[in-house]
Short mmCIF file of C-alpha atoms and ligand atoms in Angstrom, two decimals:
data_model
loop_
_atom_site.label_atom_id
_atom_site.label_comp_id
_atom_site.label_asym_id
_atom_site.label_seq_id
_atom_site.Cartn_x
_atom_site.Cartn_y
_atom_site.Cartn_z
CA MET A 1 9.40 19.10 0.97
CA LYS A 2 5.86 20.51 1.67
CA LYS A 3 4.41 18.89 -1.14
CA LEU A 4 5.63 15.37 -0.52
CA TRP A 5 4.56 15.35 2.85
CA MET A 6 1.23 16.08 1.59
CA ILE A 7 1.23 13.29 -1.04
CA CYS A 8 2.62 10.90 1.90
CA ALA A 9 -0.57 11.87 3.81
CA LEU A 10 -2.96 11.42 1.51
CA ALA A 11 -1.52 8.12 -0.13
CA LEU A 12 -2.34 7.01 3.71
CA THR A 13 -5.65 8.49 4.18
CA SER A 14 -6.81 6.59 1.12
CA GLN A 15 -6.43 3.13 3.65
CA VAL A 16 -8.41 4.04 6.57
CA ALA A 17 -11.74 4.90 5.07
CA LEU A 18 -14.05 6.11 8.18
CA ALA A 19 -12.78 3.79 11.39
CA LYS A 20 -12.68 5.62 14.05
CA ASP A 21 -10.11 3.44 16.29
CA ILE A 22 -6.85 2.26 13.76
CA TYR A 23 -4.00 0.56 14.13
CA VAL A 24 -0.65 0.95 12.94
CA THR A 25 2.94 -0.47 12.66
CA ILE A 26 5.66 2.28 13.33
CA GLY A 27 9.59 2.53 13.95
CA THR A 28 9.75 2.19 17.89
CA ASP A 29 11.94 4.96 17.58
CA ALA A 30 9.09 7.36 16.60
CA VAL A 31 6.49 6.28 19.43
CA SER A 32 7.61 8.47 22.15
CA VAL A 33 7.69 11.39 20.10
CA SER A 34 4.72 10.67 18.61
CA GLN A 35 2.97 10.21 21.93
CA LYS A 36 4.26 13.60 23.24
CA ASN A 37 2.96 15.17 20.37
CA PHE A 38 -0.74 13.59 20.32
CA SER A 39 -2.96 12.66 23.20
CA GLY A 40 -4.35 8.90 23.52
CA MET A 41 -1.49 7.25 21.07
CA LYS A 42 -1.39 3.85 23.18
CA ALA A 43 1.70 1.75 22.38
CA LEU A 44 0.39 -1.83 22.25
CA ASP A 45 3.21 -4.35 21.88
CA HIS A 46 6.59 -3.73 20.21
CA TYR A 47 9.25 -6.01 18.53
CA GLU A 48 12.81 -5.66 16.88
CA GLY A 49 12.36 -1.83 16.69
CA ILE A 50 8.50 -1.89 15.07
CA SER A 51 5.87 -1.02 17.60
CA VAL A 52 1.80 -1.42 17.24
CA LEU A 53 0.23 2.21 18.33
CA LYS A 54 -3.39 2.67 18.45
CA ILE A 55 -4.43 6.12 17.12
CA ASN A 56 -7.77 7.43 15.86
CA ASP A 57 -8.41 8.52 12.30
CA THR A 58 -8.10 11.96 12.49
CA GLN A 59 -4.40 11.90 13.95
CA ILE A 60 -3.44 10.03 10.72
CA GLU A 61 -2.45 13.56 8.79
CA LYS A 62 -0.51 14.86 11.62
CA LEU A 63 1.59 11.69 12.28
CA SER A 64 2.61 11.61 8.64
CA LYS A 65 3.77 15.15 8.66
CA LEU A 66 5.38 14.45 12.21
CA MET A 67 6.98 11.82 10.57
CA HIS A 68 8.24 13.63 7.54
CA ASP A 69 9.36 16.76 9.71
CA LYS A 70 11.34 14.73 12.42
CA PHE A 71 12.42 11.70 10.86
CA HIS A 72 12.48 12.53 7.12
CA ARG A 73 10.36 9.46 6.42
CA CYS A 74 7.73 9.33 3.49
CA GLY A 75 4.96 7.48 5.24
CA GLY A 76 6.89 5.93 7.70
CA PHE A 77 4.01 3.81 9.22
CA VAL A 78 1.74 1.13 7.80
CA VAL A 79 -2.11 1.13 8.29
CA HIS A 80 -3.65 -2.05 9.07
CA ASP A 81 -7.46 -3.18 8.54
CA SER A 82 -7.50 -4.28 12.23
CA LYS A 83 -5.76 -4.58 15.56
CA SER A 84 -5.01 -8.55 14.97
CA GLU A 85 -3.39 -7.47 11.66
CA ALA A 86 -1.35 -5.28 13.24
CA LEU A 87 -0.32 -7.32 15.92
CA LYS A 88 0.34 -10.04 13.55
CA VAL A 89 3.23 -8.09 11.90
CA LEU A 90 4.76 -8.35 15.77
CA SER A 91 3.87 -12.19 16.27
CA ASP A 92 5.55 -13.32 12.71
CA SER A 93 8.75 -12.46 15.28
CA ALA A 94 10.19 -15.91 15.23
CA ILE A 95 9.92 -16.20 11.29
CA ARG A 96 11.21 -12.80 10.88
CA LYS A 97 14.14 -13.14 13.10
CA LEU A 98 15.20 -16.21 11.34
CA ALA A 99 14.86 -14.10 8.00
CA LYS A 100 16.85 -11.69 9.72
CA LYS A 101 19.54 -13.42 11.22
CA GLN A 102 20.01 -17.25 10.29
CA LYS A 103 23.07 -17.67 7.43
CA PHE A 104 21.07 -19.89 4.75
CA VAL A 105 24.11 -20.24 2.18
CA ASP A 106 27.83 -19.97 1.62
CA TYR A 107 28.67 -16.83 0.98
CA THR A 108 32.22 -17.17 -0.76
CA ILE A 109 33.20 -15.32 -3.52
CA THR A 110 34.79 -17.79 -5.98
CA GLU A 111 33.68 -16.86 -9.86
CA GLY A 112 36.00 -14.27 -10.51
CA ALA A 113 36.84 -14.66 -13.93
CA THR A 114 32.70 -15.33 -15.31
CA THR A 115 31.53 -12.45 -13.16
CA THR A 116 33.79 -9.84 -14.44
CA ALA A 117 33.33 -10.90 -17.65
CA MET A 118 29.36 -10.70 -17.30
CA VAL A 119 29.33 -7.43 -15.29
CA SER A 120 31.33 -5.39 -18.30
CA MET A 121 28.47 -6.35 -20.75
CA ILE A 122 25.94 -4.44 -18.46
CA LYS A 123 25.36 -1.06 -20.78
CA GLU A 124 23.90 2.20 -19.41
CA PHE A 125 21.98 2.71 -22.75
CA ASN A 126 19.86 -0.10 -22.27
CA ILE A 127 18.48 0.95 -19.06
CA ARG A 128 18.07 4.38 -19.89
CA SER A 129 15.93 3.24 -23.03
CA THR A 130 13.94 0.67 -20.57
CA ILE A 131 13.47 3.66 -18.17
CA GLU A 132 12.01 6.11 -20.94
CA LYS A 133 9.90 3.21 -22.47
CA LEU A 134 8.42 2.34 -19.12
CA SER A 135 7.76 6.04 -17.86
CA SER A 136 5.79 6.81 -21.25
CA PHE A 137 2.88 4.77 -20.29
CA HIS A 138 0.61 7.19 -18.54
CA ASN A 139 0.64 5.42 -15.60
CA ARG A 140 1.28 2.00 -13.88
CA TYR A 141 -1.40 1.72 -11.61
CA TYR A 142 -2.49 -1.61 -10.57
CA LYS A 143 -6.32 -0.76 -11.62
CA SER A 144 -5.62 0.95 -14.85
CA GLN A 145 -5.47 -0.19 -18.67
CA SER A 146 -1.93 1.34 -18.72
CA GLY A 147 -0.86 -0.82 -16.08
CA LEU A 148 -2.05 -3.89 -17.92
CA ASP A 149 -0.47 -2.91 -20.90
CA SER A 150 2.94 -1.88 -19.50
CA GLN A 151 2.62 -5.36 -17.62
CA ALA A 152 2.39 -7.09 -21.24
CA TRP A 153 5.19 -5.08 -22.30
CA ILE A 154 7.77 -6.28 -19.94
CA LYS A 155 6.50 -10.00 -20.69
CA GLY A 156 7.17 -9.52 -23.89
CA GLN A 157 10.65 -8.07 -23.92
CA TRP A 158 11.46 -10.93 -21.29
CA GLU A 159 10.31 -13.40 -23.72
CA LYS A 160 12.18 -11.91 -26.70
CA MET A 161 15.23 -12.51 -24.72
CA SER A 162 14.72 -15.93 -23.65
CA GLN A 163 13.70 -17.12 -27.25
CA GLY A 164 14.63 -20.60 -27.76
CA ARG A 165 15.41 -21.35 -24.56
CA ALA A 166 14.10 -24.64 -23.42
CA ASP A 167 15.47 -24.08 -19.98
CA VAL A 168 13.50 -20.55 -19.52
CA THR A 169 9.75 -19.49 -19.01
CA VAL A 170 7.89 -15.96 -18.51
CA GLU A 171 4.75 -16.46 -17.11
CA TYR A 172 1.97 -14.04 -15.83
CA PHE A 173 1.23 -14.95 -11.83
CA LYS A 174 -2.29 -13.82 -11.61
CA HIS A 175 -3.79 -12.47 -8.43
CA SER A 176 -7.24 -12.74 -7.28
CA ASN A 177 -8.18 -9.28 -5.75
CA PHE A 178 -6.90 -7.09 -8.54
CA PRO A 179 -6.45 -6.82 -12.35
CA GLN A 180 -2.65 -6.44 -12.52
CA PRO A 181 -0.55 -9.41 -12.79
CA SER A 182 2.93 -9.73 -11.92
CA ILE A 183 5.41 -11.48 -14.01
CA ILE A 184 7.83 -14.15 -13.11
CA MET A 185 10.77 -15.66 -15.32
CA THR A 186 12.14 -18.80 -14.37
CA VAL A 187 15.55 -19.79 -15.64
CA GLU A 188 15.99 -23.67 -14.57
CA GLY A 189 19.09 -24.38 -12.37
CA THR A 190 21.14 -27.00 -14.22
CA THR A 191 22.20 -29.13 -10.81
CA LYS A 192 20.46 -27.57 -7.83
CA SER A 193 16.79 -27.00 -9.16
CA ASP A 194 14.98 -26.76 -6.24
CA GLU A 195 17.18 -24.10 -4.63
CA ILE A 196 15.85 -20.99 -6.26
CA VAL A 197 17.49 -17.06 -6.26
CA ILE A 198 15.07 -14.23 -6.81
CA ILE A 199 15.69 -10.69 -8.22
CA GLY A 200 12.91 -8.51 -8.43
CA GLY A 201 11.54 -4.97 -7.93
CA HIS A 202 7.99 -3.67 -8.50
CA ALA A 203 6.73 -2.72 -11.89
CA ASP A 204 3.57 -0.39 -10.86
CA SER A 205 3.29 3.36 -10.40
CA ILE A 206 1.31 5.60 -8.27
CA ALA A 207 0.54 9.55 -8.10
CA GLY A 208 -2.15 11.75 -6.64
CA TYR A 209 -5.26 10.67 -4.89
CA TRP A 210 -8.20 11.22 -6.39
CA GLY A 211 -8.74 9.45 -9.50
CA ARG A 212 -5.29 7.86 -9.31
CA GLU A 213 -6.51 5.38 -12.50
CA ARG A 214 -6.42 8.54 -14.67
CA ALA A 215 -3.62 10.51 -12.76
CA ARG A 216 -0.44 11.01 -14.62
CA ALA A 217 2.44 8.64 -12.91
CA PRO A 218 5.99 8.56 -14.66
CA GLY A 219 7.23 6.20 -11.96
CA ALA A 220 10.87 6.51 -13.63
CA ASP A 221 13.06 6.10 -10.40
CA ASP A 222 10.39 4.37 -8.54
CA ASN A 223 10.52 1.87 -10.40
CA ALA A 224 10.90 1.78 -13.55
CA SER A 225 14.75 2.24 -12.68
CA GLY A 226 14.58 -1.29 -10.89
CA ILE A 227 12.79 -3.02 -13.80
CA ALA A 228 15.34 -1.35 -16.12
CA THR A 229 17.94 -2.92 -14.05
CA ILE A 230 16.52 -6.43 -14.02
CA THR A 231 16.13 -6.27 -17.71
CA GLU A 232 19.48 -5.39 -18.29
CA THR A 233 20.83 -8.21 -15.91
CA ILE A 234 18.48 -10.80 -17.73
CA ARG A 235 19.96 -9.61 -21.30
CA VAL A 236 23.77 -10.43 -20.43
CA LEU A 237 22.14 -13.79 -18.90
CA MET A 238 20.56 -14.74 -22.05
CA GLU A 239 23.43 -13.48 -24.54
CA THR A 240 26.16 -15.08 -22.65
CA GLY A 241 24.36 -18.42 -22.30
CA HIS A 242 25.43 -18.98 -18.86
CA LYS A 243 23.77 -21.38 -17.09
CA PRO A 244 23.41 -21.08 -13.05
CA GLN A 245 23.23 -24.32 -10.98
CA ARG A 246 20.49 -22.75 -8.84
CA THR A 247 16.88 -21.94 -10.23
CA ILE A 248 17.09 -18.02 -11.38
CA LYS A 249 13.56 -16.32 -10.82
CA PHE A 250 13.23 -12.69 -12.26
CA MET A 251 9.71 -10.84 -10.72
CA ALA A 252 7.82 -7.45 -11.88
CA TYR A 253 5.53 -7.34 -9.16
CA ALA A 254 2.22 -5.71 -9.34
CA ALA A 255 0.45 -3.77 -6.73
CA GLU A 256 3.31 -2.78 -4.45
CA GLU A 257 2.46 1.36 -4.05
CA VAL A 258 -0.60 0.07 -2.73
CA GLY A 259 0.46 -2.28 -0.18
CA LEU A 260 2.85 -4.56 -1.40
CA LEU A 261 0.00 -6.69 -2.76
CA GLY A 262 1.70 -8.62 -5.68
CA SER A 263 4.60 -9.75 -3.67
CA LYS A 264 2.78 -10.72 -0.76
CA ASP A 265 0.87 -12.86 -2.89
CA ILE A 266 3.46 -14.60 -4.76
CA ALA A 267 6.08 -14.62 -1.18
CA ASN A 268 3.12 -16.31 0.89
CA SER A 269 2.20 -18.60 -2.28
CA PHE A 270 6.06 -19.96 -1.97
CA LYS A 271 6.04 -20.44 1.86
CA LYS A 272 2.86 -22.49 1.71
CA ALA A 273 4.41 -24.36 -1.22
CA GLY A 274 7.54 -25.00 0.73
CA LYS A 275 9.85 -23.66 -1.87
CA LYS A 276 13.41 -23.40 -1.11
CA VAL A 277 14.42 -19.76 -1.55
CA VAL A 278 17.88 -19.18 -0.82
CA GLY A 279 18.22 -15.68 -1.54
CA VAL A 280 16.11 -12.35 -2.54
CA LEU A 281 17.64 -9.43 -4.07
CA GLN A 282 14.94 -6.46 -4.45
CA LEU A 283 15.77 -3.46 -6.67
CA ASP A 284 13.61 -0.53 -5.93
CA MET A 285 14.76 3.00 -6.92
CA THR A 286 18.50 2.60 -8.25
CA ASN A 287 18.63 5.63 -10.78
CA HIS A 288 19.29 8.88 -8.39
CA ALA A 289 22.18 9.36 -7.07
CA GLY A 290 20.76 11.43 -3.91
CA THR A 291 23.76 10.83 -1.43
CA ALA A 292 27.17 12.10 -1.96
CA ASP A 293 29.59 9.82 -1.02
CA LYS A 294 27.51 6.63 -1.18
CA ASP A 295 26.23 5.11 -3.86
CA ILE A 296 24.77 1.89 -3.07
CA VAL A 297 22.98 2.06 0.18
CA PHE A 298 21.49 -1.17 1.88
CA MET A 299 18.80 -1.25 3.95
CA THR A 300 19.48 -3.04 7.40
CA ASP A 301 15.65 -3.33 8.30
CA PHE A 302 13.68 -6.35 7.01
CA THR A 303 16.99 -8.09 5.52
CA ASN A 304 18.91 -10.43 5.84
CA SER A 305 22.42 -9.51 7.69
CA ASP A 306 24.63 -11.92 6.32
CA GLN A 307 23.51 -11.82 3.00
CA THR A 308 23.68 -8.11 3.05
CA GLU A 309 27.11 -8.09 4.10
CA PHE A 310 27.82 -10.57 1.30
CA MET A 311 26.46 -7.96 -1.22
CA GLY A 312 28.80 -5.40 0.37
CA ARG A 313 31.64 -7.84 -0.56
CA LEU A 314 30.23 -8.17 -4.25
CA VAL A 315 29.90 -4.22 -4.44
CA ASP A 316 33.99 -4.19 -3.27
CA THR A 317 35.04 -7.21 -5.57
CA TYR A 318 33.04 -6.13 -8.86
CA VAL A 319 31.48 -2.90 -8.77
CA HIS A 320 34.23 -0.67 -7.00
CA VAL A 321 31.80 2.20 -5.61
CA PRO A 322 31.60 3.44 -2.38
CA TRP A 323 28.54 1.76 -0.25
CA GLY A 324 27.13 2.16 3.44
CA PHE A 325 23.92 1.68 5.26
CA SER A 326 20.32 3.14 6.18
CA LYS A 327 16.99 1.88 7.18
CA CYS A 328 13.38 2.56 5.94
CA GLY A 329 11.68 2.15 9.63
CA TYR A 330 9.12 0.30 8.21
CA GLY A 331 8.44 -2.50 5.54
CA CYS A 332 8.98 -0.06 2.65
CA SER A 333 9.00 -2.09 -0.36
CA ASP A 334 8.61 -5.67 -1.66
CA HIS A 335 11.67 -7.12 0.14
CA ALA A 336 9.36 -7.09 3.33
CA SER A 337 7.11 -9.49 1.77
CA TRP A 338 9.70 -12.14 2.01
CA HIS A 339 11.26 -11.08 4.73
CA ASN A 340 8.22 -11.66 6.61
CA ALA A 341 7.87 -15.17 4.96
CA GLY A 342 10.76 -15.92 6.40
CA TYR A 343 13.25 -15.77 3.37
CA PRO A 344 16.47 -13.75 3.41
CA ALA A 345 16.19 -10.76 1.56
CA SER A 346 18.74 -7.63 0.34
CA MET A 347 17.54 -4.02 -0.83
CA PRO A 348 20.43 -2.22 -2.36
CA PHE A 349 18.95 1.40 -2.50
CA GLU A 350 19.97 4.11 -4.55
CA SER A 351 20.52 6.70 -1.57
CA THR A 352 20.31 7.33 2.56
CA MET A 353 16.48 7.76 3.63
CA GLY A 354 17.63 11.29 4.55
CA ASP A 355 18.54 11.86 0.69
CA ILE A 356 15.40 10.51 -0.87
CA ASN A 357 14.11 11.42 -4.08
CA SER A 358 11.61 13.69 -3.35
CA LYS A 359 9.84 13.68 -6.87
CA ILE A 360 8.59 10.01 -6.29
CA HIS A 361 4.91 9.51 -6.45
CA THR A 362 4.43 12.69 -8.52
CA LYS A 363 4.13 13.65 -12.04
CA ASN A 364 7.80 14.94 -12.10
CA ASP A 365 8.98 11.50 -11.27
CA THR A 366 10.84 11.41 -14.63
CA ILE A 367 14.47 10.33 -15.89
CA ALA A 368 15.40 14.12 -16.41
CA GLN A 369 15.37 14.26 -12.40
CA SER A 370 18.18 11.56 -12.43
CA GLY A 371 20.20 13.74 -15.55
CA SER A 372 18.50 11.99 -18.43
CA HIS A 373 20.93 9.01 -18.25
CA ALA A 374 21.23 5.66 -15.86
CA GLN A 375 24.87 5.53 -14.68
CA HIS A 376 23.51 5.33 -11.20
CA ALA A 377 21.17 2.37 -12.15
CA GLU A 378 23.95 0.70 -14.26
CA LYS A 379 26.12 0.19 -10.57
CA PHE A 380 23.06 -1.87 -9.40
CA ALA A 381 22.46 -3.95 -12.48
CA LYS A 382 26.34 -4.91 -12.25
CA LEU A 383 25.52 -5.31 -8.44
CA ALA A 384 22.62 -7.74 -9.49
CA MET A 385 24.65 -9.46 -12.30
CA SER A 386 27.15 -10.30 -9.52
CA PHE A 387 24.72 -11.47 -7.00
CA LEU A 388 23.32 -13.98 -9.72
CA VAL A 389 26.43 -15.61 -10.72
CA GLU A 390 27.77 -15.82 -7.18
CA LEU A 391 24.56 -17.02 -5.70
CA GLY A 392 23.70 -19.11 -8.60
CA LYS A 393 26.41 -21.25 -8.89
N1 BES B 1 10.24 2.95 -3.46
C1 BES B 1 8.94 3.20 -2.65
C2 BES B 1 9.57 2.74 -1.13
C3 BES B 1 11.18 3.65 -0.78
C4 BES B 1 10.69 5.14 -0.76
C5 BES B 1 12.21 3.50 0.08
C6 BES B 1 11.53 6.11 -0.27
C7 BES B 1 13.00 4.49 0.59
C8 BES B 1 12.52 5.58 0.42
C9 BES B 1 8.30 2.12 -2.35
O1 BES B 1 7.55 2.16 -3.51
C10 BES B 1 6.78 3.07 -1.81
O2 BES B 1 6.44 3.97 -2.21
N2 BES B 1 6.48 1.96 -0.23
C11 BES B 1 5.63 2.59 0.20
C12 BES B 1 5.25 1.61 1.34
C13 BES B 1 4.25 0.46 0.71
C14 BES B 1 3.58 -0.38 1.75
C15 BES B 1 3.24 1.09 0.04
C16 BES B 1 5.81 3.88 1.06
O3 BES B 1 7.13 4.29 1.18
O4 BES B 1 5.20 4.94 1.48
ZN1 ZN B 2 7.11 3.89 -4.35
#
């Protein structure tokens, strides 16, 4: 546990350089404990459980340790470049409130026979093979050559599966500030093609602090598991030739581990273009069964409550495993990028936050830590499959 805290702290310090006053967004529930422990921390504003704290750079490691020890959060707060950037997180409140509470579409479950047939085609072996292949890249860091090679491999797999389909494209989404591209596979909807359903996860990995370009980072759980889950969903969709009415976009985001950079870029460009995204599913960490009595745990923050409730019903109808709720306490993955842009997102996660996989962001995040199989991730692929069919109709 101590080791994980050190990694969390190091990851955070890398973002602050030498600034004296710094601004962080942090769960409001952690503010008074933080203020009690450290002098001079000033709470500037808060909205819906998130606060902006002014702290100084010498307090960052201690705050990270406090968050880890008292709240079991890795990181647990986000460091911002400026006061205005931190406050903007709160000032986008109206947009985020809609993203959380607005009911975007009809969530009635109607496609029983089709969905059941497609769910039964999901195969654990394929997910396991993809996790093994992705974790064999030295790392998938957003600035390293192997992080470019791993994206080329995913793109190649998705292209191979969609060969001969005139209604499917696989493209890089290039980012102007860093070399690693994201990947977007689009399946054009038949009758409602302007309405978009997104299934995504981050493809990059990270470990260590100094020389991250060279550090071994298998990222098997975080997040080869999510990409493998998505890839198996694509395989079944392509093999059945099922044609959704809405447009489906599968996304493998770049540079999540360094501040959700890839997804932020994409979500903001969709918002700017006025694209109608009716649902976003985020798959980040699906293969480590950390919580004994819950297989699928839905994050309740930075997500849409109606869509998440719908996903709970999908689990009961098609996956038949126990599920529950938890929260990150901060924008812990790419769903937050979509949420902050005003779109409805859900994040089904492998365990509660109290039971997180302690090996993530280290060289030991391998599939061996999850029993060398992908039985947990298989449940998430079944869920993604049913989400695609029932929301894509
Ligand atoms: N997969 C993690 C997020 C995560 C970790 C969710 C543990 C739930 C439990 C993600 O890749 C990550 O590491 N996110 C960063 C934050 C991001 C803004 C850089 C984190 O959690 O520190
Ligand atoms: Zn991570």
